[in-house]
Amino acid sequence: MIAMTAQASAIQSPFSRNIFFVSKNPKEARQNRRKCIKPRDSIDSPPDRQSKWGLSRVGGYWADPASRHPPGRRMESPQYMGAHHHHGHGSGHSHSHGHDHEPGDGNGHDHHHDPHDVHAHAHEAALGAFRWSMLLNVTLVVAEAIAGVMIDSVALLADAAHNLGDVLGLLLAYAAARLAVKKPDARHTYGYARSTILAAMVNAGILMFACGALTLESIDRFSASHQPSGIIMMAVAGLAVLVNAGSALLFWRSQKHDLNARGAYLHLAADAAVSIAVVGAGLLITLGGPNWLDPLISLLVNAVILWSAIQLLRQALDLSLDAVPAHLSVADIDRALKVIPGVRALHDLHVWPLSTTVAAMTAHIEHDGIRDSDELLADAQDVMARKFNIHHCTIQLENVGCRQRCEDYPAP
């Protein structure tokens, strides 16, 4: 059987030098405005299925021509092949956890991965947000530090120090986001996407450290008698509110599905809250209010920061332990796959994060032996992508005997 990626594998037409990309997912062919051709081993066979988009299905695959590539290049070269693979197996295939397929059982073993460019746009948007946020916050730190020294304001200096810590956190998150798009190599076959999880953990630690430092500073200020200029405090802290709130908005969309971006978002939102507290303290000082209101507001803000940091750390630890991402449910995935026509049972279902944004899934599906295996696999892949946004799938079709051997040799 021809080895190919589920979404971007190359074969060559016997009539030209065109490189063609074949797919089991008809929606991807439609999305890329692709034309249909037949696989090389079925070039003389009539189409066995016509899609609602006018694409022909031959031998279980949807195919389309791509751009011409220079002659003489190997078609299996990584330059033309996807970063992942999709393959089918006939009889005699075995797996490391201790079972083989009976001859002639028609079992399939399918790997389905999304091409590299599916997440490229989201990564680029996040990188742009990191760059702008770092630039704005570095400028803010310098302004707050200068103003704090000029008017002898501990609150402004503390806010500047807090923002400086967030700049360092943004640098870590930015570096992790850059590593996330780095291609896999021989040693790191999954790539470097999990660096975003490590960055989220470090960011949570920085938040907790900054929270502790600000808490100590707030406690010390209960006994302080010095009152800085309230008007300057309000002006500089008000600028900080605008900068931090604007920077946080840059991450508003990406933070909903990217834990690394969420860490940066929480950093900036916490900074905005702290700056609001400083504005309030400046207003109270200007109106002649007591000194203890400033540290009291700071303590309340620190409590909010600490709670956010703990939640971020808990989520990052779960992902580092390969826990199912919070937005996914194994029970929902199990039910969605079992209702696919031709599926009799499902076992060895595993879902884990590859990064703070990308999840992977493996499963063994017991099929009825009647429905075409390629169609069943295509439907399973479509369900995972459409309902759960999981594009990295490894699905193995089995019969009853294979399931019994899986139970005898369970995966860890």
Short mmCIF file of N, CA and C in Angstrom, two decimals, residues 126-192:
data_model
loop_
_atom_site.label_atom_id
_atom_site.label_comp_id
_atom_site.label_asym_id
_atom_site.label_seq_id
_atom_site.Cartn_x
_atom_site.Cartn_y
_atom_site.Cartn_z
N ALA A 126 0.40 35.20 18.04
CA ALA A 126 0.87 35.23 19.43
C ALA A 126 2.26 35.85 19.53
N LEU A 127 3.14 35.54 18.57
CA LEU A 127 4.48 36.12 18.59
C LEU A 127 4.42 37.63 18.44
N GLY A 128 3.53 38.12 17.59
CA GLY A 128 3.37 39.56 17.45
C GLY A 128 2.89 40.21 18.73
N ALA A 129 1.98 39.55 19.43
CA ALA A 129 1.50 40.08 20.71
C ALA A 129 2.62 40.13 21.74
N PHE A 130 3.46 39.10 21.76
CA PHE A 130 4.59 39.09 22.70
C PHE A 130 5.55 40.24 22.40
N ARG A 131 5.85 40.45 21.12
CA ARG A 131 6.80 41.50 20.76
C ARG A 131 6.29 42.88 21.17
N TRP A 132 5.04 43.19 20.84
CA TRP A 132 4.48 44.49 21.18
C TRP A 132 4.37 44.67 22.69
N SER A 133 3.98 43.62 23.39
CA SER A 133 3.84 43.72 24.85
C SER A 133 5.18 43.98 25.51
N MET A 134 6.23 43.30 25.05
CA MET A 134 7.55 43.52 25.64
C MET A 134 8.02 44.95 25.39
N LEU A 135 7.82 45.46 24.19
CA LEU A 135 8.24 46.83 23.87
C LEU A 135 7.52 47.84 24.75
N LEU A 136 6.21 47.71 24.87
CA LEU A 136 5.42 48.65 25.67
C LEU A 136 5.79 48.57 27.15
N ASN A 137 6.01 47.36 27.65
CA ASN A 137 6.28 47.21 29.08
C ASN A 137 7.69 47.63 29.46
N VAL A 138 8.65 47.44 28.58
CA VAL A 138 9.99 47.95 28.86
C VAL A 138 9.96 49.47 28.96
N THR A 139 9.24 50.12 28.05
CA THR A 139 9.09 51.58 28.11
C THR A 139 8.42 52.00 29.41
N LEU A 140 7.40 51.25 29.81
CA LEU A 140 6.68 51.58 31.05
C LEU A 140 7.57 51.42 32.27
N VAL A 141 8.37 50.35 32.32
CA VAL A 141 9.25 50.13 33.47
C VAL A 141 10.22 51.30 33.63
N VAL A 142 10.79 51.75 32.53
CA VAL A 142 11.73 52.88 32.59
C VAL A 142 11.02 54.14 33.10
N ALA A 143 9.82 54.41 32.59
CA ALA A 143 9.08 55.61 33.01
C ALA A 143 8.71 55.55 34.49
N GLU A 144 8.24 54.39 34.95
CA GLU A 144 7.85 54.27 36.36
C GLU A 144 9.06 54.37 37.28
N ALA A 145 10.17 53.78 36.89
CA ALA A 145 11.36 53.83 37.73
C ALA A 145 11.87 55.27 37.86
N ILE A 146 11.90 56.00 36.75
CA ILE A 146 12.35 57.40 36.80
C ILE A 146 11.41 58.24 37.66
N ALA A 147 10.10 58.08 37.48
CA ALA A 147 9.14 58.85 38.27
C ALA A 147 9.21 58.47 39.74
N GLY A 148 9.38 57.19 40.03
CA GLY A 148 9.45 56.75 41.42
C GLY A 148 10.64 57.33 42.15
N VAL A 149 11.79 57.40 41.47
CA VAL A 149 12.98 57.99 42.08
C VAL A 149 12.80 59.49 42.26
N MET A 150 12.20 60.16 41.29
CA MET A 150 12.04 61.61 41.35
C MET A 150 11.13 62.05 42.50
N ILE A 151 10.04 61.33 42.74
CA ILE A 151 9.10 61.74 43.79
C ILE A 151 9.21 60.88 45.03
N ASP A 152 10.20 59.97 45.04
CA ASP A 152 10.42 59.10 46.20
C ASP A 152 9.16 58.29 46.53
N SER A 153 8.60 57.67 45.51
CA SER A 153 7.39 56.87 45.68
C SER A 153 7.75 55.39 45.67
N VAL A 154 7.57 54.75 46.82
CA VAL A 154 7.83 53.31 46.91
C VAL A 154 6.81 52.53 46.09
N ALA A 155 5.58 53.04 46.04
CA ALA A 155 4.54 52.34 45.29
C ALA A 155 4.88 52.27 43.81
N LEU A 156 5.36 53.39 43.24
CA LEU A 156 5.73 53.38 41.83
C LEU A 156 6.93 52.49 41.57
N LEU A 157 7.91 52.51 42.49
CA LEU A 157 9.08 51.65 42.33
C LEU A 157 8.67 50.18 42.42
N ALA A 158 7.76 49.87 43.33
CA ALA A 158 7.29 48.49 43.45
C ALA A 158 6.54 48.07 42.19
N ASP A 159 5.72 48.99 41.66
CA ASP A 159 4.99 48.67 40.44
C ASP A 159 5.95 48.49 39.27
N ALA A 160 7.02 49.31 39.23
CA ALA A 160 8.02 49.16 38.18
C ALA A 160 8.73 47.81 38.29
N ALA A 161 9.05 47.42 39.52
CA ALA A 161 9.69 46.12 39.73
C ALA A 161 8.76 44.98 39.31
N HIS A 162 7.48 45.15 39.63
CA HIS A 162 6.51 44.12 39.24
C HIS A 162 6.41 44.03 37.72
N ASN A 163 6.38 45.16 37.05
CA ASN A 163 6.34 45.16 35.59
C ASN A 163 7.62 44.59 34.99
N LEU A 164 8.75 44.83 35.64
CA LEU A 164 10.01 44.27 35.16
C LEU A 164 9.98 42.75 35.23
N GLY A 165 9.42 42.23 36.32
CA GLY A 165 9.26 40.78 36.42
C GLY A 165 8.38 40.23 35.32
N ASP A 166 7.35 40.99 34.95
CA ASP A 166 6.49 40.54 33.87
C ASP A 166 7.18 40.60 32.52
N VAL A 167 8.07 41.56 32.34
CA VAL A 167 8.85 41.62 31.10
C VAL A 167 9.70 40.36 30.97
N LEU A 168 10.31 39.96 32.08
CA LEU A 168 11.10 38.72 32.05
C LEU A 168 10.21 37.52 31.74
N GLY A 169 9.01 37.51 32.33
CA GLY A 169 8.07 36.44 32.03
C GLY A 169 7.66 36.43 30.57
N LEU A 170 7.45 37.61 30.00
CA LEU A 170 7.12 37.70 28.58
C LEU A 170 8.26 37.20 27.71
N LEU A 171 9.50 37.50 28.13
CA LEU A 171 10.64 37.00 27.37
C LEU A 171 10.66 35.47 27.36
N LEU A 172 10.40 34.86 28.51
CA LEU A 172 10.34 33.40 28.59
C LEU A 172 9.22 32.85 27.71
N ALA A 173 8.05 33.47 27.80
CA ALA A 173 6.92 33.00 27.01
C ALA A 173 7.18 33.18 25.51
N TYR A 174 7.83 34.29 25.15
CA TYR A 174 8.15 34.54 23.74
C TYR A 174 9.14 33.48 23.23
N ALA A 175 10.16 33.19 24.05
CA ALA A 175 11.12 32.17 23.64
C ALA A 175 10.45 30.81 23.47
N ALA A 176 9.51 30.50 24.37
CA ALA A 176 8.79 29.22 24.26
C ALA A 176 7.92 29.19 23.01
N ALA A 177 7.28 30.31 22.69
CA ALA A 177 6.45 30.37 21.49
C ALA A 177 7.29 30.21 20.23
N ARG A 178 8.50 30.75 20.24
CA ARG A 178 9.41 30.56 19.11
C ARG A 178 9.83 29.10 18.97
N LEU A 179 10.12 28.48 20.11
CA LEU A 179 10.52 27.07 20.08
C LEU A 179 9.37 26.18 19.62
N ALA A 180 8.14 26.60 19.91
CA ALA A 180 6.99 25.77 19.58
C ALA A 180 6.85 25.55 18.08
N VAL A 181 7.33 26.48 17.26
CA VAL A 181 7.21 26.35 15.81
C VAL A 181 8.49 25.77 15.19
N LYS A 182 9.46 25.45 16.02
CA LYS A 182 10.69 24.84 15.51
C LYS A 182 10.42 23.41 15.08
N LYS A 183 10.97 23.04 13.95
CA LYS A 183 10.70 21.72 13.39
C LYS A 183 11.35 20.62 14.24
N PRO A 184 10.73 19.44 14.27
CA PRO A 184 11.32 18.32 15.00
C PRO A 184 12.67 17.93 14.41
N ASP A 185 13.50 17.31 15.24
CA ASP A 185 14.78 16.81 14.77
C ASP A 185 14.92 15.36 15.21
N ALA A 186 16.09 14.78 14.95
CA ALA A 186 16.28 13.36 15.23
C ALA A 186 16.17 13.04 16.72
N ARG A 187 16.50 13.98 17.58
CA ARG A 187 16.44 13.74 19.02
C ARG A 187 15.09 14.15 19.61
N HIS A 188 14.52 15.23 19.11
CA HIS A 188 13.23 15.72 19.61
C HIS A 188 12.20 15.50 18.50
N THR A 189 11.73 14.26 18.40
CA THR A 189 10.84 13.89 17.30
C THR A 189 9.47 14.52 17.41
N TYR A 190 9.07 14.94 18.59
CA TYR A 190 7.80 15.64 18.76
C TYR A 190 7.95 17.14 18.57
N GLY A 191 9.15 17.61 18.34
CA GLY A 191 9.38 19.04 18.24
C GLY A 191 9.60 19.65 19.61
N TYR A 192 9.42 20.95 19.70
CA TYR A 192 9.69 21.68 20.94
C TYR A 192 8.43 22.36 21.47
#
